[in-house]
Short mmCIF file of C-alpha atoms in Angstrom, two decimals:
data_model
loop_
_atom_site.label_atom_id
_atom_site.label_comp_id
_atom_site.label_asym_id
_atom_site.label_seq_id
_atom_site.Cartn_x
_atom_site.Cartn_y
_atom_site.Cartn_z
CA MET J 479 7.16 -46.68 45.11
CA PHE J 480 8.08 -50.17 46.03
CA ALA J 481 9.48 -52.93 44.11
CA GLN J 482 8.86 -56.73 44.48
CA LEU J 483 11.93 -59.05 43.52
CA SER J 484 12.27 -62.56 43.24
CA PRO J 485 15.07 -63.80 45.57
CA SER J 486 18.32 -64.44 44.10
CA PRO J 487 20.01 -67.92 45.16
CA SER J 488 21.41 -67.74 48.79
CA PRO J 489 25.16 -66.97 48.86
CA SER J 490 27.24 -69.69 50.37
CA PRO J 491 28.26 -69.41 53.92
CA ALA J 492 31.66 -68.40 52.95
CA ASN J 493 30.59 -65.24 51.49
CA LEU J 494 28.45 -64.27 54.68
CA THR J 495 29.98 -62.46 57.72
CA HIS J 496 26.62 -62.10 59.69
CA PHE J 497 23.52 -63.76 60.34
CA VAL J 498 24.60 -67.24 59.79
CA HIS J 499 22.96 -68.75 62.78
CA ARG J 500 19.82 -70.71 62.71
CA ARG J 501 17.67 -70.43 65.92
CA THR J 502 14.56 -72.19 66.69
CA PHE J 503 11.57 -70.59 68.43
CA ARG J 504 8.51 -72.53 69.59
CA ASN J 505 5.08 -70.98 69.20
CA SER J 506 6.37 -67.88 67.34
CA THR J 507 4.06 -66.29 64.68
CA LEU J 508 5.48 -63.91 62.19
CA ALA J 509 1.93 -63.10 60.73
CA VAL J 510 -1.22 -64.71 60.08
CA SER J 511 -1.82 -66.91 57.20
CA ALA J 512 -5.00 -68.13 55.63
CA SER J 513 -3.34 -71.48 54.72
CA PRO J 514 -0.31 -73.18 55.91
CA PRO J 515 2.57 -73.85 53.62
CA THR J 516 3.25 -77.13 51.69
CA ALA J 517 6.23 -78.91 51.63
CA ASN J 518 6.61 -77.95 48.04
CA SER J 519 6.29 -74.19 48.90
CA SER J 520 9.23 -72.15 47.37
CA ARG J 521 10.89 -69.50 49.18
CA PRO J 522 8.78 -66.27 49.16
CA PRO J 523 9.61 -63.30 46.81
CA ILE J 524 11.21 -60.31 48.71
CA GLN J 525 9.85 -56.90 49.23
CA ILE J 526 12.46 -54.13 49.29
CA ALA J 527 12.23 -50.55 50.96
CA GLY J 528 12.70 -48.54 48.12
CA GLY J 529 11.18 -49.92 44.71
CA LYS J 530 8.31 -49.40 42.65
CA ASP J 531 5.48 -51.92 43.50
CA SER J 532 3.49 -51.52 46.76
CA THR J 533 2.93 -55.17 47.29
CA LEU J 534 4.98 -57.86 49.46
CA ASP J 535 3.79 -61.38 49.19
CA VAL J 536 5.38 -64.30 51.28
CA THR J 537 3.12 -67.18 50.00
CA ARG J 538 0.99 -67.02 46.82
CA LYS J 539 -2.65 -68.45 46.96
CA ASN J 540 -3.75 -70.90 44.46
CA ASP J 541 -6.08 -68.58 42.72
CA SER J 542 -3.28 -65.93 42.26
CA LYS J 543 -5.54 -63.10 43.50
CA GLY J 544 -3.58 -62.19 46.50
CA PHE J 545 -1.02 -63.11 48.85
CA THR J 546 -0.50 -63.99 52.42
CA LEU J 547 2.13 -64.25 55.17
CA GLU J 548 3.43 -67.30 56.73
CA ALA J 549 2.19 -68.52 60.01
CA ASN J 550 3.66 -70.05 63.08
CA GLU J 551 7.24 -70.34 61.69
CA GLU J 552 9.43 -72.02 64.24
CA GLU J 553 12.72 -71.15 63.09
CA ILE J 554 14.50 -68.09 61.73
CA ASP J 555 17.20 -68.60 59.03
CA TRP J 556 19.76 -65.88 59.70
CA MET J 557 21.61 -66.42 56.63
CA ASN J 558 18.48 -65.87 54.49
CA LEU J 559 17.73 -62.81 56.33
CA GLU J 560 21.19 -61.54 55.90
CA SER J 561 20.89 -62.38 52.03
CA ASP J 562 17.66 -60.38 51.97
CA ILE J 563 18.90 -57.37 53.80
CA ARG J 564 21.82 -57.06 51.02
CA LEU J 565 18.97 -57.38 48.31
CA TRP J 566 16.94 -54.66 50.26
CA THR J 567 19.70 -52.24 50.43
CA ARG J 568 20.65 -52.34 46.48
CA ALA J 569 18.05 -50.08 45.75
CA LEU J 570 18.76 -47.60 48.26
CA ARG J 571 21.44 -44.75 48.59
CA PRO J 572 24.48 -46.15 50.06
CA VAL J 573 25.36 -45.43 53.42
CA GLN J 574 28.63 -43.65 53.73
CA TRP J 575 30.07 -41.47 56.61
CA TYR J 576 33.63 -40.48 56.84
CA PRO J 577 33.90 -36.80 58.52
CA GLY J 578 37.15 -34.92 58.66
CA HIS J 579 38.01 -35.41 62.12
CA ILE J 580 37.96 -39.32 61.58
CA MET J 581 40.74 -38.79 58.45
CA LYS J 582 42.62 -36.36 60.87
CA THR J 583 42.96 -38.49 63.85
CA GLU J 584 43.22 -42.24 62.23
CA LYS J 585 46.96 -41.68 61.48
CA GLU J 586 47.78 -40.55 64.93
CA LEU J 587 45.65 -43.44 66.33
CA ARG J 588 47.65 -45.88 64.55
CA GLU J 589 50.85 -44.16 66.11
CA GLN J 590 49.57 -44.39 69.40
CA LEU J 591 48.68 -48.03 69.40
CA LYS J 592 52.19 -48.69 69.19
CA LEU J 593 52.67 -47.29 72.69
CA MET J 594 49.80 -49.53 73.92
CA ASP J 595 50.32 -52.36 76.39
CA VAL J 596 46.80 -53.53 75.89
CA VAL J 597 44.07 -52.37 73.59
CA ILE J 598 40.33 -52.45 74.61
CA GLU J 599 38.07 -52.74 71.47
CA VAL J 600 34.49 -51.70 72.23
CA ARG J 601 31.66 -52.84 70.09
CA ASP J 602 27.74 -52.74 70.11
CA ALA J 603 26.49 -56.11 71.60
CA ARG J 604 23.49 -55.88 69.33
CA ILE J 605 25.65 -56.00 66.11
CA PRO J 606 29.26 -57.14 67.26
CA LEU J 607 30.26 -58.01 63.77
CA SER J 608 29.22 -54.91 62.20
CA THR J 609 31.01 -52.71 64.71
CA THR J 610 34.65 -53.86 64.15
CA HIS J 611 36.82 -52.11 61.75
CA PRO J 612 38.19 -54.21 58.90
CA LYS J 613 41.62 -53.18 59.34
CA MET J 614 41.57 -53.72 63.21
CA ASP J 615 43.67 -56.95 63.18
CA ALA J 616 46.21 -55.41 60.93
CA TRP J 617 46.52 -52.20 63.35
CA LEU J 618 46.79 -54.44 66.52
CA GLY J 619 49.25 -57.06 65.25
CA ASN J 620 49.95 -59.41 68.31
CA ARG J 621 49.14 -56.61 70.77
CA LYS J 622 46.97 -57.72 73.72
CA ARG J 623 43.32 -56.97 73.24
CA ILE J 624 40.23 -56.92 75.31
CA LEU J 625 36.94 -57.12 73.42
CA VAL J 626 34.09 -55.19 75.15
CA LEU J 627 30.61 -55.75 74.13
CA ASN J 628 28.80 -52.71 75.33
CA ARG J 629 24.83 -52.24 75.60
CA GLU J 630 24.53 -55.89 76.96
CA ASP J 631 21.15 -54.72 78.53
CA MET J 632 20.07 -54.53 75.00
CA ILE J 633 20.37 -58.11 74.28
CA SER J 634 18.94 -61.41 75.61
CA THR J 635 20.90 -63.78 78.02
CA GLU J 636 20.57 -66.43 75.39
CA ASP J 637 22.28 -64.14 72.92
CA ARG J 638 25.02 -62.89 75.31
CA ASN J 639 25.94 -66.50 76.11
CA ASP J 640 26.13 -67.26 72.50
CA TRP J 641 28.55 -64.33 71.71
CA ALA J 642 30.78 -65.36 74.84
CA ARG J 643 31.32 -69.00 73.52
CA TYR J 644 31.83 -67.65 70.03
CA PHE J 645 34.47 -65.46 71.13
CA ALA J 646 35.85 -67.88 73.68
CA LYS J 647 36.64 -70.51 70.92
CA GLN J 648 38.83 -67.75 69.38
CA GLY J 649 40.74 -66.92 72.46
CA ILE J 650 39.36 -63.48 72.80
CA LYS J 651 38.81 -61.97 76.23
CA VAL J 652 35.16 -60.60 76.14
CA ILE J 653 33.58 -58.53 78.76
CA PHE J 654 29.92 -57.40 78.58
CA THR J 655 29.16 -54.00 79.92
CA ASN J 656 26.46 -51.36 80.17
CA GLY J 657 28.17 -48.11 79.77
CA LYS J 658 25.05 -45.98 81.34
CA LEU J 659 24.92 -48.09 84.61
CA GLY J 660 28.54 -49.03 84.61
CA MET J 661 28.20 -52.82 84.91
CA GLY J 662 31.31 -54.59 83.96
CA ALA J 663 33.40 -51.39 84.15
CA MET J 664 35.42 -52.20 87.24
CA LYS J 665 36.15 -55.76 85.84
CA LEU J 666 37.22 -54.31 82.66
CA GLY J 667 39.93 -52.02 84.59
CA ARG J 668 41.29 -55.08 86.62
CA LEU J 669 41.67 -57.27 83.50
CA ALA J 670 43.52 -54.39 81.61
CA LYS J 671 45.78 -54.40 84.45
CA SER J 672 46.27 -58.17 84.69
CA LEU J 673 46.86 -58.58 80.94
CA ALA J 674 49.59 -55.95 80.89
CA GLY J 675 50.77 -57.06 84.31
CA ASP J 676 54.35 -58.19 82.74
CA VAL J 677 54.88 -54.71 81.72
CA ASN J 678 56.89 -53.60 84.82
CA GLY J 679 58.43 -57.03 85.45
CA LYS J 680 60.35 -56.57 81.96
CA ARG J 681 61.08 -52.94 82.92
CA ARG J 682 62.65 -53.85 86.08
CA GLU J 683 64.80 -56.49 84.47
CA LYS J 684 66.28 -53.63 82.26
CA GLY J 685 66.74 -51.40 85.26
CA LEU J 686 63.81 -49.15 84.48
CA LEU J 687 61.53 -47.52 86.90
CA PRO J 688 57.74 -48.82 86.93
CA ARG J 689 55.28 -46.76 84.93
CA PRO J 690 51.39 -47.16 84.71
CA VAL J 691 49.96 -49.78 82.28
CA ARG J 692 48.86 -47.98 78.92
CA ALA J 693 45.48 -48.83 77.40
CA GLY J 694 44.03 -47.75 74.34
CA ILE J 695 40.06 -47.72 74.03
CA ILE J 696 39.05 -47.85 70.43
CA GLY J 697 35.85 -48.53 68.39
CA TYR J 698 33.21 -47.39 66.04
CA PRO J 699 31.40 -44.12 66.88
CA ASN J 700 28.87 -44.11 69.60
CA VAL J 701 29.55 -47.51 70.82
CA GLY J 702 30.26 -46.01 74.37
CA LYS J 703 33.86 -45.77 74.65
CA SER J 704 33.74 -42.40 76.58
CA SER J 705 31.03 -43.77 78.83
CA LEU J 706 33.20 -46.57 79.98
CA ILE J 707 35.98 -44.68 80.78
CA ASN J 708 33.89 -42.05 82.83
CA ARG J 709 32.51 -45.11 84.76
CA LEU J 710 35.84 -46.24 85.51
CA LEU J 711 36.98 -43.02 86.64
CA LYS J 712 33.61 -42.59 88.74
CA ARG J 713 33.41 -38.99 87.20
CA LYS J 714 32.76 -37.28 83.78
CA ILE J 715 36.07 -36.60 82.37
CA CYS J 716 35.70 -37.60 78.79
CA ALA J 717 32.52 -35.99 76.79
CA ALA J 718 29.83 -38.43 75.97
CA ALA J 719 26.48 -38.13 74.58
CA PRO J 720 24.04 -40.71 72.70
CA ARG J 721 25.24 -39.69 69.22
CA PRO J 722 28.06 -40.36 66.82
CA GLY J 723 31.07 -37.98 66.61
CA VAL J 724 31.11 -36.57 70.00
CA THR J 725 34.75 -37.39 70.72
CA ARG J 726 36.79 -35.76 68.11
CA GLU J 727 40.21 -35.72 69.71
CA MET J 728 42.33 -38.33 71.52
CA LYS J 729 42.65 -37.69 75.34
CA TRP J 730 44.99 -39.53 77.89
CA VAL J 731 43.26 -39.94 81.48
CA LYS J 732 44.60 -41.62 84.57
CA LEU J 733 42.82 -44.30 86.48
CA GLY J 734 44.74 -44.18 89.86
CA ASP J 735 48.61 -44.84 89.98
CA GLY J 736 48.30 -48.13 87.80
CA LEU J 737 46.40 -47.41 84.40
CA ASP J 738 46.41 -44.79 81.93
CA LEU J 739 43.62 -44.64 79.39
CA LEU J 740 43.59 -43.29 75.88
CA ASP J 741 39.96 -42.06 74.64
CA SER J 742 39.89 -41.88 70.91
CA PRO J 743 37.16 -40.63 68.37
CA GLY J 744 35.17 -43.48 66.65
CA MET J 745 37.05 -44.93 63.87
CA LEU J 746 35.18 -45.88 60.59
CA PRO J 747 36.52 -47.36 57.13
CA MET J 748 36.77 -44.51 54.53
CA ARG J 749 34.15 -46.60 52.49
CA ILE J 750 31.59 -49.10 53.91
CA ASP J 751 31.56 -51.75 51.30
CA ASP J 752 29.18 -54.05 53.29
CA GLN J 753 25.96 -52.13 52.99
CA ALA J 754 24.07 -54.69 55.13
CA ALA J 755 26.41 -53.91 58.03
CA ALA J 756 26.09 -50.29 57.16
CA ILE J 757 22.32 -50.23 57.36
CA LYS J 758 22.68 -52.05 60.91
CA LEU J 759 25.06 -49.34 61.71
CA ALA J 760 22.46 -46.86 61.01
CA ILE J 761 19.62 -48.47 62.82
CA CYS J 762 21.92 -48.85 65.91
CA ASP J 763 22.70 -45.06 65.72
CA ASP J 764 26.55 -46.00 65.51
CA ILE J 765 27.00 -43.57 62.27
CA GLY J 766 26.15 -40.13 61.78
CA GLU J 767 22.60 -39.07 60.72
CA LYS J 768 23.55 -37.28 57.61
CA ALA J 769 24.92 -40.77 56.26
CA TYR J 770 21.50 -42.24 55.66
CA ASP J 771 17.65 -41.77 54.67
CA PHE J 772 15.74 -42.16 57.89
CA ILE J 773 12.55 -43.50 56.01
CA ASP J 774 14.72 -46.02 54.14
CA VAL J 775 16.54 -47.17 57.28
CA ALA J 776 13.32 -47.13 59.29
CA GLY J 777 11.57 -49.40 56.46
CA ILE J 778 14.17 -52.03 56.46
CA LEU J 779 14.17 -52.14 60.37
CA VAL J 780 10.32 -52.80 59.91
CA GLN J 781 10.90 -55.56 57.75
CA MET J 782 13.73 -57.20 59.85
CA LEU J 783 11.65 -56.76 63.01
CA ALA J 784 8.83 -58.64 61.17
CA ARG J 785 10.80 -61.65 60.48
CA ILE J 786 12.47 -61.78 64.11
CA PRO J 787 10.25 -63.95 66.03
CA GLU J 788 10.86 -62.16 69.32
CA VAL J 789 9.04 -59.10 67.74
CA GLY J 790 7.02 -59.94 64.59
CA SER J 791 4.34 -58.02 62.77
CA ARG J 792 2.01 -58.51 65.91
CA ALA J 793 4.23 -56.56 68.14
CA LEU J 794 4.58 -53.75 65.51
CA TYR J 795 0.73 -53.60 65.15
CA SER J 796 0.52 -53.67 69.10
CA ARG J 797 2.62 -50.46 69.33
CA TYR J 798 1.56 -48.73 66.35
CA LYS J 799 -1.86 -49.91 65.41
CA ILE J 800 -0.94 -50.20 61.88
CA GLN J 801 -0.83 -53.53 60.01
CA LEU J 802 2.32 -54.48 57.94
CA ASP J 803 0.18 -54.33 54.82
CA GLY J 804 2.01 -56.79 52.39
CA GLY J 805 5.18 -56.85 54.57
CA CYS J 806 6.41 -53.54 53.19
CA GLY J 807 8.41 -51.51 55.60
CA LYS J 808 8.55 -48.23 53.92
CA LYS J 809 4.92 -48.25 53.09
CA PHE J 810 4.31 -48.92 57.12
CA VAL J 811 6.49 -45.87 57.70
CA LYS J 812 4.53 -43.76 55.47
CA THR J 813 1.23 -44.81 56.99
CA LEU J 814 2.43 -44.16 60.55
CA GLY J 815 3.57 -40.76 59.16
CA LEU J 816 -0.12 -40.25 58.00
CA ASP J 817 -1.64 -41.45 61.15
CA LEU J 818 0.33 -39.84 63.75
CA PHE J 819 2.32 -37.04 62.15
CA GLY J 820 0.29 -35.30 59.65
CA GLY J 821 1.92 -37.03 56.78
CA ASP J 822 5.42 -36.53 58.08
CA SER J 823 7.15 -39.78 57.18
CA HIS J 824 10.48 -38.46 58.53
CA GLN J 825 9.06 -38.07 61.98
CA ALA J 826 7.50 -41.60 61.78
CA ALA J 827 10.81 -42.95 60.85
CA PHE J 828 12.46 -41.18 63.59
CA ARG J 829 9.90 -42.59 66.06
CA ILE J 830 10.45 -46.16 64.92
CA LEU J 831 14.04 -45.87 65.11
CA SER J 832 14.03 -44.12 68.52
CA ASP J 833 11.86 -47.04 69.85
CA PHE J 834 14.19 -49.49 68.79
CA ARG J 835 16.98 -47.79 70.01
CA LYS J 836 15.23 -47.21 73.68
CA GLY J 837 14.55 -51.05 73.48
CA LYS J 838 10.83 -50.68 72.99
CA PHE J 839 10.80 -54.02 71.28
CA GLY J 840 12.53 -55.80 74.11
CA TYR J 841 16.09 -57.33 73.89
CA ILE J 842 16.80 -57.80 70.15
CA SER J 843 20.28 -58.51 68.75
CA LEU J 844 20.45 -58.04 65.00
CA GLU J 845 23.30 -60.53 64.43
CA ARG J 846 24.15 -64.09 65.55
CA PRO J 847 27.49 -65.67 66.03
CA PRO J 848 28.70 -67.60 62.83
CA LEU J 849 28.62 -71.22 62.79
#
């Protein structure tokens, strides 16, 4: 069942951490409308994936007999989209995942961080704000940090430049990488050594022998930490696979004579309070599959893609030959299940999520830098 809700007032920017950037797109079409919106049009009601009613309608017709979707929107308000995602998730089972190996290694990791000369934090370039641990700053303190946005091949050049400027304003060193192909890996190694270059200078002043620079690589599950280490070493030393939770123990590896790297399991908070962020973790495969319902997550992804001009409902129809009936993502998933998988909505949801993760919809970032 699907429920239609009237939108609550948009929260203030201070209460949002994601999707606060407004970007304009020329000649972008989200869907076809029978009549253009007027200046007095109110913001449309919102359809959530998990309610009771099967209709979503963006603009009411004057005769109140039906609804149509807006056409030719030239901009997307990411603050409103983030607000809507939070609303959509209220009717769903909370996404939570905290397996035993994370609990076991978190304390050990905090102890190991005290030995680090520099910390390399890896995030998913598609959702950089959702893939940082809320306690990260407290753990690192004043320790030197390099921020790595992995999977740069899955976002646009414009998004890449926006994030680079955003972090540069904060004085954070950021490197974009592609763990699969190795792009950015060698630059990362050089930067880690240069940032910690004063380590042995201080040791010599104390009469101590030089030692390798110690760099810890940390981040959420499945953001590409182990793949980056393997690229740096030019051989497979650390287990890596396209799913969360593969690395379960910390492991030190040597990169030549000058750099020691610590590969660590993905760290997640014990409880994820921000369910909008949790849904994005599920969409991007940065959290265990047992943590979420595939149909719910795929339904919200469809609703998000329909709102993003680079994709829109036309791209969804082009790929699956199914109309986004009323804009309801969950209904779209179930229809796809009937058409292609003999009524198996789970398989349909898996197909949609897999297509997104493989870049079948193009270079799609699900977050924008805050203003």
